Coordinates of C-alpha atoms in Angstrom, one line a residue:
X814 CA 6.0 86.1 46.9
X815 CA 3.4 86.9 44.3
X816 CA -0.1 88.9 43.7
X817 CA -3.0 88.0 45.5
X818 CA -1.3 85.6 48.0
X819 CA -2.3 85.8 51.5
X820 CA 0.5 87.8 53.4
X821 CA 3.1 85.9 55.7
X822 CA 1.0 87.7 59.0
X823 CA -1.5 84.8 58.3
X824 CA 1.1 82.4 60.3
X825 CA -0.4 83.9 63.3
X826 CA -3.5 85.8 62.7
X827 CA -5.5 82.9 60.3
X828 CA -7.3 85.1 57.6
X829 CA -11.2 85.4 57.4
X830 CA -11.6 84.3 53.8
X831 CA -9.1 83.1 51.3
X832 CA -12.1 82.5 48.0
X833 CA -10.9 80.5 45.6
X834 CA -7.6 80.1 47.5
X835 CA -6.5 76.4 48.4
X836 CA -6.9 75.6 51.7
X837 CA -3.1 75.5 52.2
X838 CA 0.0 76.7 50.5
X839 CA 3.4 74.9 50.9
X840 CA 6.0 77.0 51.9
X841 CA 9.8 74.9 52.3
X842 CA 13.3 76.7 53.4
X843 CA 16.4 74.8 53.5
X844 CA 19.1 75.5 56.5
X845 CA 22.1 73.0 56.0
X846 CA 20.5 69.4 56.2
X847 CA 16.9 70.4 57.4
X848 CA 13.9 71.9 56.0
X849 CA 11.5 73.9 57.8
X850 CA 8.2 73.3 56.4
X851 CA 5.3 76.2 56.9
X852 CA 2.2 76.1 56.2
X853 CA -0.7 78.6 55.5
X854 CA -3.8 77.4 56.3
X855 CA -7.4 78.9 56.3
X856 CA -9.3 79.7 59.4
X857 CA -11.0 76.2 59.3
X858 CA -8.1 74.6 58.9
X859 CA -5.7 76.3 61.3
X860 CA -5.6 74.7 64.7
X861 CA -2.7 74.5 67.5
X862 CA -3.6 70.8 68.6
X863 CA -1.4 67.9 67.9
X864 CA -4.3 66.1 66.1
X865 CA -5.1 69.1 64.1
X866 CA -4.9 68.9 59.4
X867 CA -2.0 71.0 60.3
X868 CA 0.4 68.9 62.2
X869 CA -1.1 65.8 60.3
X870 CA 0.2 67.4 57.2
X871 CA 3.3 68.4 58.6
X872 CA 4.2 65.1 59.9
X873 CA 4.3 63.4 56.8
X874 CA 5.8 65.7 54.8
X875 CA 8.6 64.7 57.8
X876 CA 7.8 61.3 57.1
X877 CA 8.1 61.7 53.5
X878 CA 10.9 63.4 52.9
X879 CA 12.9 61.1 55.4
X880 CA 12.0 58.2 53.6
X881 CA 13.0 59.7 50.4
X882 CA 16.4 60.8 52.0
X883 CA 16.6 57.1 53.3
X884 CA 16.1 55.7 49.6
X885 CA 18.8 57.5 48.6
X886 CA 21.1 57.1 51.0
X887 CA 20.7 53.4 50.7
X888 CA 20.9 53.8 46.9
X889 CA 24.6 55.4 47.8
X890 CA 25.6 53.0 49.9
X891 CA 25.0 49.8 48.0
X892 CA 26.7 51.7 44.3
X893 CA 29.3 49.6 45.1
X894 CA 27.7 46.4 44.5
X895 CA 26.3 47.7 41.5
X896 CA 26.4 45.2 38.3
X897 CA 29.1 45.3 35.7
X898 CA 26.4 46.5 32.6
X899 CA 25.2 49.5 35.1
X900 CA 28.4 51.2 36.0
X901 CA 29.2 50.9 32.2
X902 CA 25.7 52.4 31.3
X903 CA 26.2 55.1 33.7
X904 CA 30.1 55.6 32.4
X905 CA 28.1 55.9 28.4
X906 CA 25.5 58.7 29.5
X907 CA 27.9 60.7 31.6
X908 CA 30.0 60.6 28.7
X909 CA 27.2 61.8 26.2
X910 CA 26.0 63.6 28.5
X911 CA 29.2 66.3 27.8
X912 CA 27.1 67.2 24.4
X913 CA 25.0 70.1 24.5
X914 CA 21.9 70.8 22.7
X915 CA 22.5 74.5 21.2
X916 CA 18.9 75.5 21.0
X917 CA 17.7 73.9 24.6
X918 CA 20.6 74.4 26.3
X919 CA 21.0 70.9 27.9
X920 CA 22.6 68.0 27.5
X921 CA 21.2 65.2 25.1
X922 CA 20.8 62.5 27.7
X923 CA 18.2 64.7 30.0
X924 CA 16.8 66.1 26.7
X925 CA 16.0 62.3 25.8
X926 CA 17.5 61.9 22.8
X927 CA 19.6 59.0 23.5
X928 CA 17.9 55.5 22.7
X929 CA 18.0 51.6 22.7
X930 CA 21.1 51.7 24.4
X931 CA 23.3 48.2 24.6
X932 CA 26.4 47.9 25.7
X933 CA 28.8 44.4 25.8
X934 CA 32.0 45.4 27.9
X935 CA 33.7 41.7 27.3
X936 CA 33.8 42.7 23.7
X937 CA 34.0 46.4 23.9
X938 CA 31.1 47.4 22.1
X939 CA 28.7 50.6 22.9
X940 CA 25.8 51.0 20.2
X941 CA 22.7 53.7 20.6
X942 CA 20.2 56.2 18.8
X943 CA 19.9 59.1 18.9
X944 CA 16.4 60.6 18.1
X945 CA 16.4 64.2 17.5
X946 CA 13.3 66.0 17.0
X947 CA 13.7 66.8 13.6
X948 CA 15.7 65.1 10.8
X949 CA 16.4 68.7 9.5
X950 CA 18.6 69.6 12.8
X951 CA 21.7 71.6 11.6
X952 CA 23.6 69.8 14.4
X953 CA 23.1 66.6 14.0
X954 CA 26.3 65.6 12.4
X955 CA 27.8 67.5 15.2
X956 CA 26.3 65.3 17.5
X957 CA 27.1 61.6 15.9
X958 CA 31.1 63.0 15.3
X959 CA 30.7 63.8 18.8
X960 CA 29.1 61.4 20.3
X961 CA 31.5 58.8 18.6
X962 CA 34.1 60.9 19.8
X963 CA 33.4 61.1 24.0
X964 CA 32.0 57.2 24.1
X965 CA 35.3 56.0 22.2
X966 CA 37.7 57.8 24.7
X967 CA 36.2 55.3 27.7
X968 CA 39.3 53.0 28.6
X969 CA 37.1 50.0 28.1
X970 CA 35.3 51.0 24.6
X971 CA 36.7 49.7 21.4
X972 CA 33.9 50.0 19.2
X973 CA 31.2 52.7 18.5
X974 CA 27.9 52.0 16.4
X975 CA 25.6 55.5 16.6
X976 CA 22.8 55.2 14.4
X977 CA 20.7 59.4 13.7
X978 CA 17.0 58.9 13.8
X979 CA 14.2 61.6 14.1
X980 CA 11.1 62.2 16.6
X981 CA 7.7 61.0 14.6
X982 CA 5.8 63.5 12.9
X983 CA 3.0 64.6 15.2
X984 CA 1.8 68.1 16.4
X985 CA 1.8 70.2 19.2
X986 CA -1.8 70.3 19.9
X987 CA -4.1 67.6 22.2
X988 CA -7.2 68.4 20.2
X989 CA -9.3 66.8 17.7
X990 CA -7.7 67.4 14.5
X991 CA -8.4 67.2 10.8
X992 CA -7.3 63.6 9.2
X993 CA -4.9 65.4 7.0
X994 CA -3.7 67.8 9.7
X995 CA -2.9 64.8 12.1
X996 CA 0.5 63.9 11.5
X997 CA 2.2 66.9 10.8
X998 CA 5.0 68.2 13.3
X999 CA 4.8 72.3 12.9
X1000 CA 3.0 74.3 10.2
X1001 CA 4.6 77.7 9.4
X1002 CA 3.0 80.4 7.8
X1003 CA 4.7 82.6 5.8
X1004 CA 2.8 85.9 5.3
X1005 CA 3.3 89.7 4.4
X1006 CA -0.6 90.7 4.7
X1007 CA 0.8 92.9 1.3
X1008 CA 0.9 91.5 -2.3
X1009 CA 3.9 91.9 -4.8
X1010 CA 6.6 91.3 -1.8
X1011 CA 8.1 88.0 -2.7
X1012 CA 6.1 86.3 -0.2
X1013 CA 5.5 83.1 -2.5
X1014 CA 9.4 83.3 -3.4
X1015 CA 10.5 82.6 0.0
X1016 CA 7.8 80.3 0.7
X1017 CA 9.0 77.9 -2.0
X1018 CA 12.0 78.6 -1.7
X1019 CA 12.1 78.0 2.2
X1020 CA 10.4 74.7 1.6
X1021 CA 12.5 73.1 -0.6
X1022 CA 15.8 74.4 1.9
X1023 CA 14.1 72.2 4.6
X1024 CA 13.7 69.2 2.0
X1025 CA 17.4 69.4 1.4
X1026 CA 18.3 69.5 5.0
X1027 CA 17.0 66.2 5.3
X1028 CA 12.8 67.1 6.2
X1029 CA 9.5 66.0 4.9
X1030 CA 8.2 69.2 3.8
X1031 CA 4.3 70.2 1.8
X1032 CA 3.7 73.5 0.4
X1033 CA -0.1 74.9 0.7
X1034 CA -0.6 77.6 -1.6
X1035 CA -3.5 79.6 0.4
X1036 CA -4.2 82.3 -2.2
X1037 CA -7.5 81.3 -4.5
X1038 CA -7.6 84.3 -6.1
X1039 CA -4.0 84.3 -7.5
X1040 CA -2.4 81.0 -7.0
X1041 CA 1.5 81.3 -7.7
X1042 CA 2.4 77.7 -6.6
X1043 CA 1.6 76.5 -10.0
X1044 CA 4.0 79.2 -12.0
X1045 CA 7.1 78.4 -9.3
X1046 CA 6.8 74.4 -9.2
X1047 CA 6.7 72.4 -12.4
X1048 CA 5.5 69.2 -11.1
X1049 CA 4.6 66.1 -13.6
X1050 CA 0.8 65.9 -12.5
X1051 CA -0.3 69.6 -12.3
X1052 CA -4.1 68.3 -11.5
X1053 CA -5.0 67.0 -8.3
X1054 CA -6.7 63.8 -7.6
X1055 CA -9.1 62.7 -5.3
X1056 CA -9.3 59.2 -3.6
X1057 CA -12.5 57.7 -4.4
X1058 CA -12.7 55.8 -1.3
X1059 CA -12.0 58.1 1.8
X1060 CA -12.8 61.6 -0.5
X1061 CA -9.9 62.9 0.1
X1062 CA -7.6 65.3 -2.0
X1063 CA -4.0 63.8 -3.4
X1064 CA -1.8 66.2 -3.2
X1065 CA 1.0 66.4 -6.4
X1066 CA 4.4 66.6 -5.8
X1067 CA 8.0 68.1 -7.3
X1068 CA 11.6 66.9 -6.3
X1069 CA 9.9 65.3 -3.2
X1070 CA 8.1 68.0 -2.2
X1071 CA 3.9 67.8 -1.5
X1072 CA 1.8 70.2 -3.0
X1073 CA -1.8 71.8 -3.0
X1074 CA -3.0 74.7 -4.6
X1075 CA -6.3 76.0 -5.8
X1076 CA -4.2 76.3 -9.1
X1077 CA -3.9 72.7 -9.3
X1078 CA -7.7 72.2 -9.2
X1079 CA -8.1 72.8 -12.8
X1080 CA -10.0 76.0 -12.0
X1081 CA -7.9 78.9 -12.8
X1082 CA -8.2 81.8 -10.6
X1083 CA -11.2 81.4 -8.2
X1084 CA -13.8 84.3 -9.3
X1085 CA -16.0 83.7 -5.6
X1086 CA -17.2 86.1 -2.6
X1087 CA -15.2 85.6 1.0
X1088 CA -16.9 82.8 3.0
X1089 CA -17.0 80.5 -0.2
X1090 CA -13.3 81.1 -0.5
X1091 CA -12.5 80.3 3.4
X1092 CA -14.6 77.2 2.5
X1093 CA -12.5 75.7 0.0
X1094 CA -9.3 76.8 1.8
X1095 CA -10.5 74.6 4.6
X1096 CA -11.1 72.2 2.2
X1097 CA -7.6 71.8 0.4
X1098 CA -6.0 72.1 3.9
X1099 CA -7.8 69.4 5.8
X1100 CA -9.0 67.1 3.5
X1101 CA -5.4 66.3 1.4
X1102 CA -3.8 63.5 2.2
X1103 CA -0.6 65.1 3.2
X1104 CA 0.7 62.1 5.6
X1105 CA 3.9 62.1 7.6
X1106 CA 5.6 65.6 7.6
X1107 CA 8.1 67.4 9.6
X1108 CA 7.2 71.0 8.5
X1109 CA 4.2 72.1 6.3
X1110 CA 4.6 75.8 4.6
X1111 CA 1.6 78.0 4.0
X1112 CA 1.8 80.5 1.9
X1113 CA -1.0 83.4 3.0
X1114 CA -2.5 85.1 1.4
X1115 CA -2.4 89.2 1.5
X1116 CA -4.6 90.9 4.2
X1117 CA -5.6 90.3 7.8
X1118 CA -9.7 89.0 7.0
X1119 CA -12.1 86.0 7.0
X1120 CA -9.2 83.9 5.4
X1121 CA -6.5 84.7 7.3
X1122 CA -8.0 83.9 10.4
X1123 CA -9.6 81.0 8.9
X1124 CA -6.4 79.4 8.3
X1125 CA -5.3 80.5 11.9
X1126 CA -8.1 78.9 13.1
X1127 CA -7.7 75.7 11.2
X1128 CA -4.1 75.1 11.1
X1129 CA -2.2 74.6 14.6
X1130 CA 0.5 77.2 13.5
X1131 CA 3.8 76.3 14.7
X1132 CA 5.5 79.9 13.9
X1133 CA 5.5 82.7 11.1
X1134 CA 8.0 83.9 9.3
X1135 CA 7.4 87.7 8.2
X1136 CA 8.2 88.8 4.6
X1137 CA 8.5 92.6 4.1
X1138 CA 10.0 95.3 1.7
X1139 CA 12.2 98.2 2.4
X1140 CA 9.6 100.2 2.1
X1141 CA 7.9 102.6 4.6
X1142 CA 4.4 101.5 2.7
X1143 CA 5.4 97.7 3.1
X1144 CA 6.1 98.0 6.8
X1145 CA 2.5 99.7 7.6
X1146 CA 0.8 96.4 6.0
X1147 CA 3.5 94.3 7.5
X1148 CA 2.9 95.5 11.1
X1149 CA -0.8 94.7 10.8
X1150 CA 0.2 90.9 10.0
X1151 CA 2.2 90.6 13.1
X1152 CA 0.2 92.4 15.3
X1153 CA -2.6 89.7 13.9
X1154 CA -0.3 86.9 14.8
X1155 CA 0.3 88.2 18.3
X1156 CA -3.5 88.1 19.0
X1157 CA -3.6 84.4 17.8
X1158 CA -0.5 83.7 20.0
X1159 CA 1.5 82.7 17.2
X1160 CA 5.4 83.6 17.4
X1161 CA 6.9 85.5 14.6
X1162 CA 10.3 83.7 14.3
X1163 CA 12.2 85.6 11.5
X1164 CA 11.8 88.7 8.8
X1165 CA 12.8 88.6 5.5
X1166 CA 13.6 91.8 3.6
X1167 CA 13.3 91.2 0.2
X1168 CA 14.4 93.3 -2.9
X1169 CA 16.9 95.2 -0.5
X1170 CA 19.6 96.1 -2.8
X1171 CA 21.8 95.0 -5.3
X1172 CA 25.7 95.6 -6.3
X1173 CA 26.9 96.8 -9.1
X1174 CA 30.2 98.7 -10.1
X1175 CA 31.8 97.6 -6.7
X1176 CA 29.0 99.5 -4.7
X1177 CA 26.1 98.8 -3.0
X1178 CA 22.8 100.6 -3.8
X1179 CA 19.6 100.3 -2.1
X1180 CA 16.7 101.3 -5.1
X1181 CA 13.9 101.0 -2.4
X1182 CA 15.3 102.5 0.3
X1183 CA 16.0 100.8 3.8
X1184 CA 14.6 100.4 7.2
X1185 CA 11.8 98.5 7.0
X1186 CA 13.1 94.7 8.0
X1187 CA 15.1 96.4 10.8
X1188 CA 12.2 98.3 12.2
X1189 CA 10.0 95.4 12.1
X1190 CA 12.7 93.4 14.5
X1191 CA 13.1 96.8 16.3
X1192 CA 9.4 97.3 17.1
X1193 CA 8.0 94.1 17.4
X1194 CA 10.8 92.1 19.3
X1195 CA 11.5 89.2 16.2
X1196 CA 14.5 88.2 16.9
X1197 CA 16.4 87.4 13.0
X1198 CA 16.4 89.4 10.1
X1199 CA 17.0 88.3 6.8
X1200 CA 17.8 90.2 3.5
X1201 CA 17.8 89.4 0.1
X1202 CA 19.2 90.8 -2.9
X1203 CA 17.6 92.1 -6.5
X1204 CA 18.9 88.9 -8.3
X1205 CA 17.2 88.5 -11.7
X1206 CA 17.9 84.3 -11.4
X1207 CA 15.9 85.0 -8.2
X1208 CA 13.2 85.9 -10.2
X1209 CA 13.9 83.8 -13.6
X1210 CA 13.6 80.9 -11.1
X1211 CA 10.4 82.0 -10.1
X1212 CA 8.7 81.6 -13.7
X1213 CA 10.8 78.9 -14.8
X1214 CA 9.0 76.0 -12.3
X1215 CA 12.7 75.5 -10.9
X1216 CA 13.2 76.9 -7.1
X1217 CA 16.8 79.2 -7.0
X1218 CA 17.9 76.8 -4.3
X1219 CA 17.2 73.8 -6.1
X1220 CA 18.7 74.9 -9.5
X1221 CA 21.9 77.0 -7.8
X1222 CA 22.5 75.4 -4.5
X1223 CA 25.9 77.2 -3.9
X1224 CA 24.9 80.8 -4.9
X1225 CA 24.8 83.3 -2.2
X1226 CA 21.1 83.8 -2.4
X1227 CA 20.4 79.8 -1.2
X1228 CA 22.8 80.4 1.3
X1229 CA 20.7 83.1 2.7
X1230 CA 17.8 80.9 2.1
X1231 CA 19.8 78.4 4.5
X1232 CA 20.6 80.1 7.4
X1233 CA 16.7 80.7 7.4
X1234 CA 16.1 77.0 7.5
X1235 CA 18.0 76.5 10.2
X1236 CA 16.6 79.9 11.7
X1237 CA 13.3 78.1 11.3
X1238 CA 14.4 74.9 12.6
X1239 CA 15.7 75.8 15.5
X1240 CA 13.3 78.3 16.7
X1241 CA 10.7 75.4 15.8
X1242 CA 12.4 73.5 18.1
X1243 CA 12.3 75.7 20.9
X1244 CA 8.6 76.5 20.5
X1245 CA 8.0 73.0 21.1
X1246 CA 10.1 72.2 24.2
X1247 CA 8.7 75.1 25.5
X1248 CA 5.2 74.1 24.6
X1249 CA 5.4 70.9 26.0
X1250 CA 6.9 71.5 29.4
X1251 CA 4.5 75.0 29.9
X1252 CA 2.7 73.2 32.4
X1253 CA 3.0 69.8 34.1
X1254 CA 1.9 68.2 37.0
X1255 CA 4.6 67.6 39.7
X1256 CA 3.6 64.7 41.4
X1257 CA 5.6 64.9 44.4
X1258 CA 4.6 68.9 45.2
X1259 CA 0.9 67.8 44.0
X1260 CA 1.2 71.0 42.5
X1261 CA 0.9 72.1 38.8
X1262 CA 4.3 73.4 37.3
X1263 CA 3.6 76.8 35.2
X1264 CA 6.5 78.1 33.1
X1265 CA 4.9 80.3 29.9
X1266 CA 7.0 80.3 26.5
X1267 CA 8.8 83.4 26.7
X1268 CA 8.7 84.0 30.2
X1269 CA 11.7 83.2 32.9
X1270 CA 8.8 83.1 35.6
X1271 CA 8.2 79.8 36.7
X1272 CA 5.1 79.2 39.7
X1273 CA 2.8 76.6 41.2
X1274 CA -0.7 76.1 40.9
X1275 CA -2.9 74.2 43.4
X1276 CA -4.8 71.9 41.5
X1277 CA -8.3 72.0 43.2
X1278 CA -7.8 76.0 42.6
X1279 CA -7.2 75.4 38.7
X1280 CA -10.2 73.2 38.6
X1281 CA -12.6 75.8 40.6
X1282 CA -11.5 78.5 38.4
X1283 CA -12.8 77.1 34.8
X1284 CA -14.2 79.3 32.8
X1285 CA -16.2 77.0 30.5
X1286 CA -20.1 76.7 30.0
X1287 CA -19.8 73.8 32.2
X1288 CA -18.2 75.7 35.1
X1289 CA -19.7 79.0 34.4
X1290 CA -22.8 81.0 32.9
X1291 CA -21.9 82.6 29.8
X1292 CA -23.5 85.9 29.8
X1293 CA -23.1 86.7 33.5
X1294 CA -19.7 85.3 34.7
X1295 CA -21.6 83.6 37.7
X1296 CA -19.7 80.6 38.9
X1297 CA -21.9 77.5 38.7
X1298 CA -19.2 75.3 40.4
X1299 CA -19.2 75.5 43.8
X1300 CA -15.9 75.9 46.1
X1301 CA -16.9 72.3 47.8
X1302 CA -17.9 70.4 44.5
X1303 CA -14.0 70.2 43.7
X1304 CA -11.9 68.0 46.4
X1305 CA -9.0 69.9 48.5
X1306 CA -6.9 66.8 47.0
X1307 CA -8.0 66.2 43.3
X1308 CA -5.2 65.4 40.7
X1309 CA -5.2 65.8 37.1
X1310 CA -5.2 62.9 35.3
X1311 CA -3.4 64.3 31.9
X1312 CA -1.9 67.8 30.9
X1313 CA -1.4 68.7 27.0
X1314 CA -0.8 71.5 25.3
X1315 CA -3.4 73.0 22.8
X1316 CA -1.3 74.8 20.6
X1317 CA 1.3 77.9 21.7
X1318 CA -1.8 79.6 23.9
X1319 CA -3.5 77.0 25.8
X1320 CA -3.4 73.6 27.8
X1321 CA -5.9 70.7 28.3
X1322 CA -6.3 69.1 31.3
X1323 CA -8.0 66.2 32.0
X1324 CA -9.6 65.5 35.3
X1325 CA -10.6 62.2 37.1
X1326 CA -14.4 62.7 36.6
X1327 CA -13.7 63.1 33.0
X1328 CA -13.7 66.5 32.3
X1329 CA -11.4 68.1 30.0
X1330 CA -10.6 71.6 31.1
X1331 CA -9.1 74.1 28.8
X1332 CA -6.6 76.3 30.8
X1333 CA -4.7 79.3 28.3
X1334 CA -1.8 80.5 29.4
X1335 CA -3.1 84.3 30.3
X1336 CA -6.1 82.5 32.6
X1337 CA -3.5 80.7 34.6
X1338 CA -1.1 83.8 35.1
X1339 CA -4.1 85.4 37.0
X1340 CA -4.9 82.3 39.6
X1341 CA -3.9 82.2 43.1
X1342 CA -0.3 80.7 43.0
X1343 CA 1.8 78.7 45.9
X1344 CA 4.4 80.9 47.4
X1345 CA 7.9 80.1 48.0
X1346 CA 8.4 76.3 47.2
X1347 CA 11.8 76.1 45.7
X1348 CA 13.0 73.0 43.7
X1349 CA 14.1 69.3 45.4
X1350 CA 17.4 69.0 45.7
X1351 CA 18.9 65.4 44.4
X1352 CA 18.3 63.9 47.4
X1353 CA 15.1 64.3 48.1
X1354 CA 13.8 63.6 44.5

């Protein structure tokens, strides 16, 4: 059951009003090969005679789930007489379907990953994609060796041709985005809202990790009043250009790697008040010409103000990965980032602890103390902590235009640096399967699906009750509240027309008369839900 739904007693004592509640909510139970189907209906609606909505509606939910049961049945019965090319086809994905995706926790066929399938049994030959969404997933050897592996072990298979591609670039957000912001997969921000932490270090160094895992990675250096990007990065053209037909900015590049920076604007260090900075932020970030990328790294800038939540505002952030110190002073400013974060509904996916100790005469000594990484994951809930050493090639790297994982790939500090890409990639990749499949619109229910990132509670929406329920100056006056859509202007039986997410806090949904309603996730936790419909089992989907 759930808040705010009508109790059971309604079955025989109809309720007076239900408000915004749909006119009926679907209850199903299963005992052995039946299903019992109960409905709770408003006063209007609830009527004992055979002609009545209620036995209307009941009958062809009958009707409909007999038919379905029929379809399948018949589907059963006639597997025998199945073609050659389809029992192979099904013989390949069950195969493949043995691989597990670590991070989603399901195999690669329902995931969708396998592609363009062809198969020629007289011959023996099995070739397929497989499209992961990233081409920096730290398992995707693991999934051609395997993949190779199950499909060869079929009697009949003699030959295996897997080819590895990646999902295109494109972002987790259905609005209307900046040109150079259009075609980029997740934007992380890395951020300590304190200077003097090694932000800009693992920044740089965290970008050029997901280059050599196989990404298309830019680096946005968002501080104008001390730009570090160009003292880390030595890159041939250290001005950038701008394209004198579509006025946009060129961004340089180093070992592959895009790259904009207020440093790179032959300016220096900006000398400017607050909303003429957050101007030319936007700027840089939207107007370059950053093109096809998998992951775009920001580094913030210190402090929690106008910029800060400029760039929040701007940039669809995909995640944010939190650098700190060990000390108690580094934590206070530290906590004030994340709690920042958590208001924009941006996940905090990793903390780094930088400068927490270093070895020396067999021992291990911690100059700045300890505590602080640990108590950020302790007190905030982010779930991978990171540390890094006092390493003075660490820092030569830094002034030297040469990234440490670039110029020592094998020392134990871009090892660290490693296991945070893949930290990052991963937990990239979950954001977005969760973001996607938040809410959708199940078609046979005629309800809308709600599962929230980071929440096991899943529930259904009536759609009509969604739609009543908008909150927009279209729907609703804005300084009192007062509904200006009325209970009978939305039909008992309207459908959305397309669900997409806005980012990791919202949805838009897009109704038949054209409206595009935006839903966030805390709104719909708060709307009348359907009780008690549990999932289809196989054969009646």
């Amino acid at each position: 059951m759930y808040v705010k739904t009508p109790p059971l007693v309604y079955l025989l004592h109809p309720p007076q009003s239900l408000g915004h509640h749909p006119s009926f909510v679907l209850q199903s139970r299963r005992r052995s090969n039946c299903c019992i189907t109960t409905l709770l209906l408003s006063h209007k609606l609830f009527l004992h005679s055979q002609s009545s909505p209620r036995t209307r509606f009941l009958k062809r939910v009958s009707q409909n789930l007999s038919v379905t049961k029929a379809v399948s049945a018949q589907a059963s019965s006639s597997s025998t007489g199945e073609s050659v090319d389809k029992t192979s086809e099904r013989d390949v994905l069950k195969a493949l379907s043995q691989i597990i995706d670590p991070d989603f926790g399901t195999d690669i066929v329902s995931c969708g990953f396998v592609k363009d399938l062809g198969i020629d049994e007289a011959l023996g030959e099995v070739s397929f994609r497989l499209e992961l969404t990233t081409p920096a997933c730290p398992v995707k050897d693991m999934f051609e060796n395997k993949a190779n592996e199950v499909v060869a072990a079929l009697p009949w298979v003699k030959k295996v041709n897997v080819t590895m591609s990646a999902q295109p670039a494109k972002p987790i957000f259905a609005g209307q985005l900046p040109f150079g912001l259009s075609r980029i997969s997740n934007i992380i921000a890395v951020s300590s809202c304190k200077g003097g932490v090694g932000k800009s270090t693992v920044a740089v160094n965290l970008a050029y990790t997901l280059a050599g895992m196989g990404a298309r990675v830019g680096i946005f250096d968002a501080d104008v009043y001390g730009p570090s990007l160009p003292t880390m990065v030595n890159p041939e053209s250290r001005i950038l250009e701008m394209n004198p037909e579509t006025k946009t900015i060129i961004p340089t590049e180093y070992i592959g790697v895009k790259l904009v920076s207020f440093g790179f604007a032959g300016q220096g260090r900006a000398i400017m008040r607050g909303p003429m900075v957050s101007g030319v932020i936007n700027q840089l970030l939207t107007t370059a010409e950053w093109g096809e990328l998998d992951y775009l790294v920001i580094d913030m800038p210190p402090g929690t103000g106008d910029i800060q939540l400029t760039l929040c505002q701007v940039a669809p952030l995909t995640a944010a990965v939190i650098v700190t110190t060990p000390q108690k002073l580094a934590f206070i400013d530290v906590a004030k980032g994340v709690r920042m974060f958590s208001k924009l509904k941006v996940p905090c996916v990793a903390v780094v602890e930088n400068m927490s100790h270093f070895d020396a005469d067999g021992k291990r000594y911690y100059p700045f103390g300890k505590g602080s990484g640990s108590e950020v994951v302790k007190q905030f809930g982010i779930p991978h902590l990171f540390d890094l050493p006092i390493r003075p090639t660490l820092s030569a790297s830094g002034d030297s235009g040469t990234p440490e994982v670039v110029s020592d790939p094998l020392s134990d500090v871009a090892r660290t640096f490693q296991d945070l890409g893949v930290c990052v990639v991963q937990q990239c990749a979950k954001i977005r399967q969760q973001v996607s499949t938040a809410v959708t619109y199940d078609k046979y229910l005629k309800a809308i699906r709600v599962k929230v990132p980071n929440s096991d509670e899943e529930f259904l929406l009536h759609p009509a009750t969604v739609r009543r329920n908008d909150r927009s100056a279209q729907s609703a006056d804005e300084w009192t509240g007062e509904q200006k859509i009325q209970f009978g202007d939305v039909a008992e039986d309207i459908e959305p027309d397309d669900i997409r997410p806005m980012g990791n806090y919202a949805v838009s949904i897009t109704w038949p008369d054209g409206f595009s309603q935006i839903a966030p996730y805390d709104q719909l936790e708060t709307i009348e839900r359907l009780v008690d419909v549990p999932p289809l089992s196989p054969v009646e989907v």
